[in-house]
XYZ file of C-alpha atoms in Angstrom:
621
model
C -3.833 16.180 -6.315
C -3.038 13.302 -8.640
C -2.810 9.585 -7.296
C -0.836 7.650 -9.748
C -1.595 4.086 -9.086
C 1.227 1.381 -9.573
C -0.922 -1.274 -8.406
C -4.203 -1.850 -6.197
C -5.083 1.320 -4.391
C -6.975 -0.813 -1.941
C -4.223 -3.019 -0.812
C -2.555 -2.234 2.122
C 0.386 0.299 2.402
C 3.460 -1.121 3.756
C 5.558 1.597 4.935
C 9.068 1.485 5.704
C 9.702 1.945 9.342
C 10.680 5.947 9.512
C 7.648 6.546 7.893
C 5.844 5.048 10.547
C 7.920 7.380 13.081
C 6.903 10.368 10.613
C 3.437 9.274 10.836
C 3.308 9.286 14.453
C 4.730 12.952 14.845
C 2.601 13.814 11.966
C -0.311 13.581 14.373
C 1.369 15.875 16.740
C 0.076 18.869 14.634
C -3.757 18.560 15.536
C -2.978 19.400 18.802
C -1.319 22.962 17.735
C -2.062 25.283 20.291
C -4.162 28.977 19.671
C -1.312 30.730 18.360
C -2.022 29.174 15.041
C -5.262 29.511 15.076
C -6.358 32.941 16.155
C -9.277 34.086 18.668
C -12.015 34.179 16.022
C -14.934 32.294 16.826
C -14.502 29.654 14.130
C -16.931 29.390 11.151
C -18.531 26.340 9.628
C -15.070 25.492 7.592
C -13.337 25.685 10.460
C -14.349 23.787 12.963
C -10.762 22.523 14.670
C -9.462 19.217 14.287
C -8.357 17.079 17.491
C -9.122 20.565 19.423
C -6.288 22.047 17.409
C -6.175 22.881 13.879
C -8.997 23.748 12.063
C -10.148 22.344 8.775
C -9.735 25.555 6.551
C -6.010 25.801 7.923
C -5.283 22.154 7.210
C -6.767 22.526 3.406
C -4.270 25.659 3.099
C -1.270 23.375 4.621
C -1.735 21.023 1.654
C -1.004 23.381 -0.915
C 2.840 23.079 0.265
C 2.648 18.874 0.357
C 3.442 16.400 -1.999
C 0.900 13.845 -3.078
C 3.071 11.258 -0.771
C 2.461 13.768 2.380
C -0.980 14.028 1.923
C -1.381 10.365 1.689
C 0.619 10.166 4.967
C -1.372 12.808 6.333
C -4.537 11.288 4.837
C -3.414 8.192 8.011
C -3.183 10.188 10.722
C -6.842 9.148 11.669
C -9.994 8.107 9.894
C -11.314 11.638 10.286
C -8.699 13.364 8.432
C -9.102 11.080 5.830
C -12.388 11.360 5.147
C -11.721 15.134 5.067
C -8.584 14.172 2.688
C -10.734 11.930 0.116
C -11.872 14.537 -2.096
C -7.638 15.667 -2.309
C -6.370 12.010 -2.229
C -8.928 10.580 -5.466
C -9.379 13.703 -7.336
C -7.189 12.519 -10.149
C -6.783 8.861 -10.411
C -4.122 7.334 -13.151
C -4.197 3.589 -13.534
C -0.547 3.077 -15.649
C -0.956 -0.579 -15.644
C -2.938 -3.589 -16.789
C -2.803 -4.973 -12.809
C -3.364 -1.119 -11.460
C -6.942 -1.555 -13.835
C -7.912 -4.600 -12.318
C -7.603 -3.947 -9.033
C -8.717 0.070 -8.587
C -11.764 -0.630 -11.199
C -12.649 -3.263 -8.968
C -12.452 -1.052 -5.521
C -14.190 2.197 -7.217
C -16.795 -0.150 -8.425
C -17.165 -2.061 -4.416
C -16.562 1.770 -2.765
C -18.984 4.354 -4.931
C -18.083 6.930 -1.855
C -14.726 6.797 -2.937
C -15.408 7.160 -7.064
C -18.037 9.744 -6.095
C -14.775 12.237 -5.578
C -12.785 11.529 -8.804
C -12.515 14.177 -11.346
C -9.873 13.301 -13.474
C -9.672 9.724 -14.497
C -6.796 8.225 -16.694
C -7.554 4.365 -17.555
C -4.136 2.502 -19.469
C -4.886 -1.248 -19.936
C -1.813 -2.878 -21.592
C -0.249 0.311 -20.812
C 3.530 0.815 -23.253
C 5.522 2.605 -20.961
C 4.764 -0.503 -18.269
C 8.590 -0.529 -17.276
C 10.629 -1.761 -16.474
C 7.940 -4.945 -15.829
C 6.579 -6.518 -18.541
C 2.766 -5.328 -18.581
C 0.071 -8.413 -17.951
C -2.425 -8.557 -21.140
C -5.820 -7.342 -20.271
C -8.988 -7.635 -22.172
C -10.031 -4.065 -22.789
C -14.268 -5.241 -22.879
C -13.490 -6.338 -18.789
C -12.068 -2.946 -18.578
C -14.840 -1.093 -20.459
C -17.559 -3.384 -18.429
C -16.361 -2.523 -14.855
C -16.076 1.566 -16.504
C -19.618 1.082 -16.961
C -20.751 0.006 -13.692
C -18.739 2.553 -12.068
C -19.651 5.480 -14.202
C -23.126 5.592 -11.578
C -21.090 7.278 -8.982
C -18.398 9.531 -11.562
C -20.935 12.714 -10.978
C -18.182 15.102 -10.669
C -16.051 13.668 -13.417
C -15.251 15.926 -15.900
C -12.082 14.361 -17.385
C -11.357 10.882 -18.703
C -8.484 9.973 -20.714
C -8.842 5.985 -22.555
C -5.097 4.756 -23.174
C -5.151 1.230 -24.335
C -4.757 -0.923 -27.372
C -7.389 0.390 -29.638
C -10.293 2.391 -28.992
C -12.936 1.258 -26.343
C -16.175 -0.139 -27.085
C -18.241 2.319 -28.559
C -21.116 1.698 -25.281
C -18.921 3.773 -23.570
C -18.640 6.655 -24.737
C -22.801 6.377 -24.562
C -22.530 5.865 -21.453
C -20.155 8.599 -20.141
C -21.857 11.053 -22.241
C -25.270 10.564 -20.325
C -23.918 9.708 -17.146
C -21.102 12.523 -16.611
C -22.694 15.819 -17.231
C -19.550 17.470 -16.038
C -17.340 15.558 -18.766
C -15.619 18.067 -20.889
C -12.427 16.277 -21.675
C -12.123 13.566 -23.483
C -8.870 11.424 -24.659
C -8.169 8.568 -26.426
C -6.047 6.658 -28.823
C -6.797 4.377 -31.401
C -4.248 1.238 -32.342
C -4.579 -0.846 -35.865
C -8.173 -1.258 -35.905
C -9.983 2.203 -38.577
C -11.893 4.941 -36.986
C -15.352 4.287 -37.108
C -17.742 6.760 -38.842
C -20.538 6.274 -37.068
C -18.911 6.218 -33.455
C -20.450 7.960 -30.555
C -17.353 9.634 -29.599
C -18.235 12.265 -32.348
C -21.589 12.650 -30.304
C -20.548 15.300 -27.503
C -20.741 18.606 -26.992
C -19.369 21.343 -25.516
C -15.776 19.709 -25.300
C -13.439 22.338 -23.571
C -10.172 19.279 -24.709
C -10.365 16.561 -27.113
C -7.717 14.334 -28.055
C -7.646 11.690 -30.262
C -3.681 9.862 -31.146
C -2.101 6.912 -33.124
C -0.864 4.969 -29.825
C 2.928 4.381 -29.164
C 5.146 1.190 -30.392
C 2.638 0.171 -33.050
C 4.699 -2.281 -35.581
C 6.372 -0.100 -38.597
C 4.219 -1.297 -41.673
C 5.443 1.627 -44.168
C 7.864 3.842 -43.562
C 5.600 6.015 -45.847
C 2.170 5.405 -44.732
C -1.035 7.858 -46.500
C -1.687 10.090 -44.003
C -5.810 8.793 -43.319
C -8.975 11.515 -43.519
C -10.438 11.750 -40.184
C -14.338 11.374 -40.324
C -16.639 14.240 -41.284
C -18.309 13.864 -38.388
C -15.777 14.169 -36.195
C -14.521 17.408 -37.892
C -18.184 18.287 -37.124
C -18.407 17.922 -33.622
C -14.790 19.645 -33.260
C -15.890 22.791 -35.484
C -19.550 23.064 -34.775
C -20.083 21.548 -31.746
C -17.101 22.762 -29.686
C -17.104 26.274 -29.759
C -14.991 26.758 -26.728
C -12.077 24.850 -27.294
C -8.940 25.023 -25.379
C -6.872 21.923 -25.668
C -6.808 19.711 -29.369
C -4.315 16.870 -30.000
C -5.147 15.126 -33.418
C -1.477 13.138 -33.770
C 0.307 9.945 -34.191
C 3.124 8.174 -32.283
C 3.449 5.594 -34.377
C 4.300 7.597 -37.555
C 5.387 4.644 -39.819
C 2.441 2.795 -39.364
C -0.762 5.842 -39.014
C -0.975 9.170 -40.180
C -3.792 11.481 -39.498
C -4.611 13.790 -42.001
C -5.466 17.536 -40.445
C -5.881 19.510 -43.505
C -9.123 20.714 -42.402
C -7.362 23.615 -40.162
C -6.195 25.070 -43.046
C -9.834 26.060 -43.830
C -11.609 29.290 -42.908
C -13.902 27.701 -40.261
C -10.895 26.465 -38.528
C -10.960 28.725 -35.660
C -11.301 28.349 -31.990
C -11.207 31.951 -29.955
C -10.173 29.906 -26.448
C -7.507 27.592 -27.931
C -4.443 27.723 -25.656
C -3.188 24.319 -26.433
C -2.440 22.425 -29.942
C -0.664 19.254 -30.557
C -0.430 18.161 -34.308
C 1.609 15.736 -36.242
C 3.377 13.769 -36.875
C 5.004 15.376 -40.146
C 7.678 14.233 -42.032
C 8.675 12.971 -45.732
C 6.513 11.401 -47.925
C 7.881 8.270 -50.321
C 8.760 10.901 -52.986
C 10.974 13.060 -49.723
C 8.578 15.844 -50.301
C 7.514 16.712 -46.705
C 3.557 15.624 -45.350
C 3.143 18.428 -43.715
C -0.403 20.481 -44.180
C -0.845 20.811 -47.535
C -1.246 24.718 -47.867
C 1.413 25.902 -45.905
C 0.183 29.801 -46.022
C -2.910 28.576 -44.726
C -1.490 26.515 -41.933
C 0.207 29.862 -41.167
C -3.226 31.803 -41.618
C -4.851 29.076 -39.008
C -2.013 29.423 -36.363
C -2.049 33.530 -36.600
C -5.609 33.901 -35.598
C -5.367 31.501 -32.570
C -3.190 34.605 -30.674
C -4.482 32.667 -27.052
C -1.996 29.354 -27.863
C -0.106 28.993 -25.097
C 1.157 25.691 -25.763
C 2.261 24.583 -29.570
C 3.619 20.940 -30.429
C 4.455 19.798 -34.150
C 5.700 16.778 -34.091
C 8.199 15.208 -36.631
C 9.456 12.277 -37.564
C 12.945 11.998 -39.238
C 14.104 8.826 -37.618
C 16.018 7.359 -40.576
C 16.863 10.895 -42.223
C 17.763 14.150 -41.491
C 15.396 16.545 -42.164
C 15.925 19.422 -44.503
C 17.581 22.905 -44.207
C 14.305 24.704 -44.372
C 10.732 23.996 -42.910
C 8.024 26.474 -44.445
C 6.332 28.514 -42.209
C 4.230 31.629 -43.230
C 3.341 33.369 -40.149
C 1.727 37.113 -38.845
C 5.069 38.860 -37.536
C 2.564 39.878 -34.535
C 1.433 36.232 -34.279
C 1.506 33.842 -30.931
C 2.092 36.131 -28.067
C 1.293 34.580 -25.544
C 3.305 31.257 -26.563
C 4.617 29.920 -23.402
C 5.945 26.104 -24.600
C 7.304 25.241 -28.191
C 7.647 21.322 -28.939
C 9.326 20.616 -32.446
C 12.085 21.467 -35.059
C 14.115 24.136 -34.890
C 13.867 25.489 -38.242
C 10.130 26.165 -37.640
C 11.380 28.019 -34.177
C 13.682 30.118 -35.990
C 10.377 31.617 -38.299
C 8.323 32.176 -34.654
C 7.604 35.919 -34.863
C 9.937 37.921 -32.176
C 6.768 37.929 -29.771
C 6.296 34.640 -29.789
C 10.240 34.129 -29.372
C 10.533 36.437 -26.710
C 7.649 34.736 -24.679
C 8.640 31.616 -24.912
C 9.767 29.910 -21.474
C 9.227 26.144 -22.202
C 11.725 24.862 -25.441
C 11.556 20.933 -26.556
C 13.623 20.120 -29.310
C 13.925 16.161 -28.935
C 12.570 15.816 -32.649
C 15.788 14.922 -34.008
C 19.169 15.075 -33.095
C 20.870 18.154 -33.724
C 24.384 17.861 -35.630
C 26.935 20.154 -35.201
C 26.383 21.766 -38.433
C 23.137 23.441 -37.276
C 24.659 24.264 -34.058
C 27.107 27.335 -34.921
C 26.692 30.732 -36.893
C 23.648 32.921 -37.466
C 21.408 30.844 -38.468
C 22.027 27.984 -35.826
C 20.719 26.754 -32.778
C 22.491 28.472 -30.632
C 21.430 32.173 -32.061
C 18.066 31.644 -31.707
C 18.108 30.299 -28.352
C 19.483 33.832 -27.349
C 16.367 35.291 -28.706
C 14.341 33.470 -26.222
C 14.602 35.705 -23.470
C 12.449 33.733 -21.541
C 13.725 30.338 -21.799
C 13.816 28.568 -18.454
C 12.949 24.974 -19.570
C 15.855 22.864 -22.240
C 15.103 19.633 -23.785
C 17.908 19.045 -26.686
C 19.207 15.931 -28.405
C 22.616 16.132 -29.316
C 24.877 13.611 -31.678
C 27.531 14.353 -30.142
C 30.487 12.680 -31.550
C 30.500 15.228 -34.641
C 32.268 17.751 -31.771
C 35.847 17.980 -31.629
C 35.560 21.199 -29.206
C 33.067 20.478 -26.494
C 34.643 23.059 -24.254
C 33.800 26.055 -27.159
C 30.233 24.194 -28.027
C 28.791 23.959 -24.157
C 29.946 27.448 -23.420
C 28.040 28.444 -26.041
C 25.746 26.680 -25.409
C 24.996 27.958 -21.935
C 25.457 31.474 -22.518
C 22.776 31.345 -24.605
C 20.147 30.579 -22.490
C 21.606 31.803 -19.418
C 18.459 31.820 -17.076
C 17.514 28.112 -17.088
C 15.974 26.482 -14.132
C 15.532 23.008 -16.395
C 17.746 21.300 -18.290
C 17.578 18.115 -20.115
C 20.559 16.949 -22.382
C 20.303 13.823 -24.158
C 22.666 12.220 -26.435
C 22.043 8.381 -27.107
C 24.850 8.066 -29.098
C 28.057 7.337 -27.004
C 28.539 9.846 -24.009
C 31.748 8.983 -21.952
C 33.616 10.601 -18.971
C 35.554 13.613 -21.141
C 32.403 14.935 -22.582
C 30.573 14.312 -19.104
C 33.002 15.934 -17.170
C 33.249 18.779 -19.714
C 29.460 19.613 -19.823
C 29.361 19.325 -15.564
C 32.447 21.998 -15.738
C 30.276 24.125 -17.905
C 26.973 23.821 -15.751
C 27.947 27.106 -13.306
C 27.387 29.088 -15.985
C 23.253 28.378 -15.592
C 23.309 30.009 -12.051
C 19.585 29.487 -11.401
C 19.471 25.320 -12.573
C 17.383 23.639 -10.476
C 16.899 20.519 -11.979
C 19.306 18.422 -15.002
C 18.382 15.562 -16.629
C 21.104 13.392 -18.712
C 19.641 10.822 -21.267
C 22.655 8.551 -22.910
C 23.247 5.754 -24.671
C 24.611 2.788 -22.440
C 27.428 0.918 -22.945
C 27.962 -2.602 -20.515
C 31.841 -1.948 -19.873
C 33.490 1.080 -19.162
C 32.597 4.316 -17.382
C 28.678 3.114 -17.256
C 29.053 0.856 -14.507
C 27.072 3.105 -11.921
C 24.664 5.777 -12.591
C 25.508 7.287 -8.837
C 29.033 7.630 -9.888
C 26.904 10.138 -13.093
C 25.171 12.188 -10.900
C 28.175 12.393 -8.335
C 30.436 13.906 -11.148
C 27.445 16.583 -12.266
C 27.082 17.393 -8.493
C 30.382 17.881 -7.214
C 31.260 19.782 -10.692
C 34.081 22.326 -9.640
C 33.641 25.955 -10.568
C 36.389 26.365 -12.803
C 37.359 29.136 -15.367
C 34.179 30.534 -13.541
C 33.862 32.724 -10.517
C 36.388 31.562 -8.322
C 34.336 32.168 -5.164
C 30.751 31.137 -6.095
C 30.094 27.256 -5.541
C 28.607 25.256 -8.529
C 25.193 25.276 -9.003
C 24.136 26.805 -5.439
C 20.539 25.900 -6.526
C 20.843 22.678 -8.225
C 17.870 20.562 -6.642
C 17.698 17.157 -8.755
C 19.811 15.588 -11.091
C 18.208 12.725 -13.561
C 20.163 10.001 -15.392
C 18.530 8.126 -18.228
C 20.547 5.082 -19.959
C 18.967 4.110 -22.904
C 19.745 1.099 -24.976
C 18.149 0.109 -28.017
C 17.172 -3.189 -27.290
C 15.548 -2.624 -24.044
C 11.775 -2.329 -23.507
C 10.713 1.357 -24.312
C 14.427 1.770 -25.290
C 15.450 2.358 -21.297
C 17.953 0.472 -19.693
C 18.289 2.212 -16.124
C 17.324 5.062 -14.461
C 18.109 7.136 -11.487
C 16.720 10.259 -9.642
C 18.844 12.341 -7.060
C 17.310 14.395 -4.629
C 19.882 16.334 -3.416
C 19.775 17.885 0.622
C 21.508 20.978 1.026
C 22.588 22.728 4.080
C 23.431 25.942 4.865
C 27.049 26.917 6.099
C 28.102 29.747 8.282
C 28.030 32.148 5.427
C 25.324 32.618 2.909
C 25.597 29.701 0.384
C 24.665 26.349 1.092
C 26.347 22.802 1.298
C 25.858 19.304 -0.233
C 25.116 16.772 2.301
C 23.467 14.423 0.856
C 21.481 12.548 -1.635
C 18.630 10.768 -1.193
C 18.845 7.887 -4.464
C 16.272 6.120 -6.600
C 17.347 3.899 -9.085
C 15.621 1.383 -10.975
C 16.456 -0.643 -14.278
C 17.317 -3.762 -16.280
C 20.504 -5.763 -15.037
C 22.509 -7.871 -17.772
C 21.117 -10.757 -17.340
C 17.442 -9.036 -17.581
C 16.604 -9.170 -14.089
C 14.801 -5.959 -12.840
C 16.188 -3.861 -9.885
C 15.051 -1.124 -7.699
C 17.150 0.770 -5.288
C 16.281 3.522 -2.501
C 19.158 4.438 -0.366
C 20.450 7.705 0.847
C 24.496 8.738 -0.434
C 25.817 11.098 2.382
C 29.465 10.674 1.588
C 30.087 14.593 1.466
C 32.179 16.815 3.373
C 30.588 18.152 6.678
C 30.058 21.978 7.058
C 32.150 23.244 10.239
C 29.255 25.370 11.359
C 25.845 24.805 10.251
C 23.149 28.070 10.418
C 19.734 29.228 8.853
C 19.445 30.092 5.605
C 19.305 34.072 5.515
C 15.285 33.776 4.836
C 14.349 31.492 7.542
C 17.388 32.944 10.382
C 15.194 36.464 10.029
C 11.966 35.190 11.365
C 11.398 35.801 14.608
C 9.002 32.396 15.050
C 12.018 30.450 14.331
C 12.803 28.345 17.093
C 16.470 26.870 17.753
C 15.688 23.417 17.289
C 15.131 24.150 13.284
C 18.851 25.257 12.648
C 19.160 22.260 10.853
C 16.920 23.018 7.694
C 16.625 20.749 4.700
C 16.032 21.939 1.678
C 12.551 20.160 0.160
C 13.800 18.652 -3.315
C 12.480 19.087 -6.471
C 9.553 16.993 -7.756
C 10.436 14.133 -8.910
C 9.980 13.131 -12.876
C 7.275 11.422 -14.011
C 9.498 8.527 -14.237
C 9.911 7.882 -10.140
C 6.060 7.350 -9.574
C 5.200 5.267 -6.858
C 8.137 6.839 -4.500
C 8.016 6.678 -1.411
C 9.941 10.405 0.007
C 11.254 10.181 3.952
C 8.490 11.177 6.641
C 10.938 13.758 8.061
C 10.772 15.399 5.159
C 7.465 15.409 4.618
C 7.583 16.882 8.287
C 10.089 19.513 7.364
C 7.244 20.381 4.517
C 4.237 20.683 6.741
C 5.974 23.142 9.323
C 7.474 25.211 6.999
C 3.963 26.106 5.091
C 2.668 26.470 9.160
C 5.286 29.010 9.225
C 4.259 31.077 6.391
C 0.625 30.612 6.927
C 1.580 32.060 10.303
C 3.269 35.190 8.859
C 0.457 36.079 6.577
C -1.877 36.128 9.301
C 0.376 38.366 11.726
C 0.555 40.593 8.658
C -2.727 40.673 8.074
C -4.215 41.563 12.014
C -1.157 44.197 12.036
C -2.615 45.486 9.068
């Protein structure tokens, strides 16, 4: 479980009040009777809770929770909490300068509490602080309080450093001898140059390493010499880290650091575990010849005998120009079969080896924007996204104004990559209601979409006055030139709108996530009836806003039944006719949300349910 912490974990939780009510059914399920539990005499990890529920049952129950229902479960007494501590502070992400301050200060006061964190993400002066301005913290207080703490980290064994410039070099000594189990290791550096001699290049045995140029650095050369990384960091990675799975050597601040990684184009560049590889980012040099690896067969040589890589990100950077028709990439045609996720340009998709292609599930191509002359024709966009198989998962960014047929171009584009579950379209160029309405018209033909995102430019007058009145027209989307008697998007869960403005901190002017609760009818399809909203953003005038409501202005179902699943079990009681749908998890963006405890409810008996039915399997068997 991951707790993502927007500000002091040790301050105290104000719920709203039908959370409370949630909380106090919640503790209603200790008290289950036998027929959960079974007549077995119960071993040591399952000694019953309350006289009810035993422990091993409630460990399996949280496998179906959020992180927010296991907190609220986590309150239900101080028993279950201490049972819940090792689930609640296994993963611990402090996104903020104030969320530093005050959970370094409680891990530090409560070592029984540090003593079960495993993952550990620390982001002083954190860039994506949004859409509040992030409070300036000096990193050495951070690195101090790190140090006390790392006494009772025993079981950490990843930390991930995400702050100005790279921490003081005393801690890395200090994790290193302190954290035996520490095989993962991030961290960024800012302006400041990579020391030679730093103890970061001192461990061993790293399963992930990841070392980046941190976001929103200030452009100082839109052609900056890509930098040689020290030799004795090449030497730790190469000699010392035999058993490498995850590498990221990249920058996010292109114009300002490059990191030179022609070193995997030798022959001792080779890894027999890597699944993961992040590199970049590449782009032109001051003459427009491109930065990439200097041998490109080589490159090519390094990524065909690395046949584990599940995951594969080159990153580019063609901000102020377009980049060019052709990408070299020399590649085994039996290369990459297991590739899962592909992050980058599409010319260097379009050379992926057909086993890689067809393999591919996970497709990012928010690199550039894609103009309507790559889109079309044999060679285009659209072609190759049909050889993907696979695909489930769609990030593109469009410019979209080149298209004087959007009908022709989004039909395409959907029957190309018919079996999404994902989608995220973003066009920051202006997006108004034709083309909106257009691409929500076109959206039956993904019949297994689960979750689409929108990402557009903002404009303060016109049809951007409410992102509700976005997500409203993508949900209620009729079915037309379709099948006439299927409804639109039966399994649409969540719908994400992005506004994004230029002048706005991290480029984001508002945001908004929609849950959306389905019902079922009479029949065998289900209903819209409502949406539960969270919105937050920049107004105008600057001010910052956040909004949780719930939208239920839908037509009611004249007869409301069990979906065809749940209707067919024979422990479903009459009082659960009225089944909602758990939504989608939410983006990274809506941290810190708080979901409705009769949900969370809804959540917890469901997963009883099925626990339930394996176990009557099982003694039938």
């Amino acid at each position: 479980m991951s707790l993502e912490v927007p500000g002091s974990i040790s301050e105290k939780i104000d719920l709203p009040r039908n959370r409370r009510r949630g909380l106090k059914s919640l503790s209603t399920l200790f008290q289950i009777p036998q027929l959960l539990v079974g007549r077995a005499d119960p071993g040591p990890s399952s000694i019953p809770i309350g006289g009810g529920l035993p422990v091993d049952l409630l460990f399996e129950v949280l496998e179906y929770l959020y992180s927010s229902d296991i907190l609220s479960l986590s309150l239900t007494s101080s028993h279950v909490r201490q049972l819940l501590l090792p689930f609640l502070y296994d993963t611990v992400v402090l996104k903020s300068s104030h969320a530093c301050k005050s959970a370094l200060t409680m891990l530090v006061e409560h070592p029984e509490i540090s003593s079960k964190i495993r993952k550990l993400a620390v982001r002083p002066n954190y860039y994506l602080a949004w859409p509040k301005a992030n409070e300036r913290l000096e990193e050495a207080w951070v690195v101090d309080m790190l140090l006390k703490a790392a006494d009772n980290l025993p079981l950490l064994h990843t930390f991930d450093w995400d702050g100005l410039e790279m921490p003081q070099d005393r801690l890395w000594v200090t994790l290193r001898d302190k954290c035996p189990l520490l095989k993962t290791v991030y961290t960024n550096i800012g302006y400041q140059p990579l020391d030679p001699s730093s103890s970061l290049y001192d461990f061993t045995d790293l399963t992930s390493f990841s070392l980046t140029v941190r976001h929103s650095l200030d452009e100082t050369d839109l052609f900056p010499t890509s930098e040689a990384l020290p030799d004795r960091l090449w030497n730790m990675l190469l000699t010392k880290c035999p058993d490498m799975q995850d590498l990221t050597l990249s920058s996010f601040s292109s114009s300002t650091r490059l990191l030179n990684v022609d070193r995997l184009c030798t022959s001792d560049a080779y890894w027999p575990k890597l699944n993961s590889l992040t590199l970049g980012s590449f782009g032109y040099t001051d003459d427009f010849e491109l930065n990439s690896p200097s041998d490109d067969a080589a490159f090519g040589a390094f990524l065909s005998k690395h046949n584990e890589l599940k995951y594969l990100r080159l990153s580019w950077n063609f901000k102020r120009w377009m980049s060019p028709e052709t990408i070299p990439l020399i590649i085994e045609p039996t290369a990459l079969p297991h590739l899962t996720t592909f992050v980058g340009v599409h010319q260097q998709l379009a050379l992926l080896p057909t086993p890689a292609l067809s393999s591919i599930e996970i497709l990012d191509l928010t690199c550039e924007p894609l103009f309507a002359v790559r889109l079309g024709g044999d060679g285009g966009v659209c072609a190759t996204l049909r050889m993907l198989t696979a695909l489930t998962s769609l990030d593109l960014w469009l410019h979209i104004p080149e298209f004087k047929d959007h009908r022709a171009f989004f039909k395409n584009l959907m029957e190309a990559c018919p079996r999404l579950t994902e989608l995220h379209f973003m066009c920051t160029t202006s997006f108004g209601a034709k083309p909106l309405l257009c691409l929500a018209e076109h959206l039956p033909l993904l019949p297994l979409l689960r979750t689409f995102s929108l990402t557009k430019g903002h404009k303060y007058i016109g049809d951007d006055s409410s992102m509700l009145r976005t997500a409203l027209r993508i949900i209620r989307a009729p079915n037309r030139n379709f099948d006439k008697n299927s409804s639109a998007n039966p399994d649409l869960r969540q719908v994400n709108i992005r506004w994004a403005r230029e002048r706005c901190p991290n480029h984001l002017k508002q945001e908004g996530t929609y849950d959306i609760i389905r019902r079922w009818d009479g029949g065998q399809s289900s209903v819209v009836a409502g949406v539960e909203v969270y919105e937050k953003g920049i107004t105008a005038l600057g001010n910052v806003f956040t909004r949780r409501y719930r939208y239920d202005k839908f037509p009611s179902p004249s007869r409301i039944s069990l979906p065809p699943a749940i209707a067919t079990s024979s422990s479903a009681s009459a009082s659960s006719a009225h089944v909602v749908t758990p939504s989608a998890a939410s983006i990274d963006t809506s941290n810190g949300r708080r979901r409705d405890g009769r949900t969370g409810r809804g959540r917890i008996k469901r997963a009883l349910m099925i626990i339930k039915g394996k176990k009557d399997r099982s003694d039938r068997s």
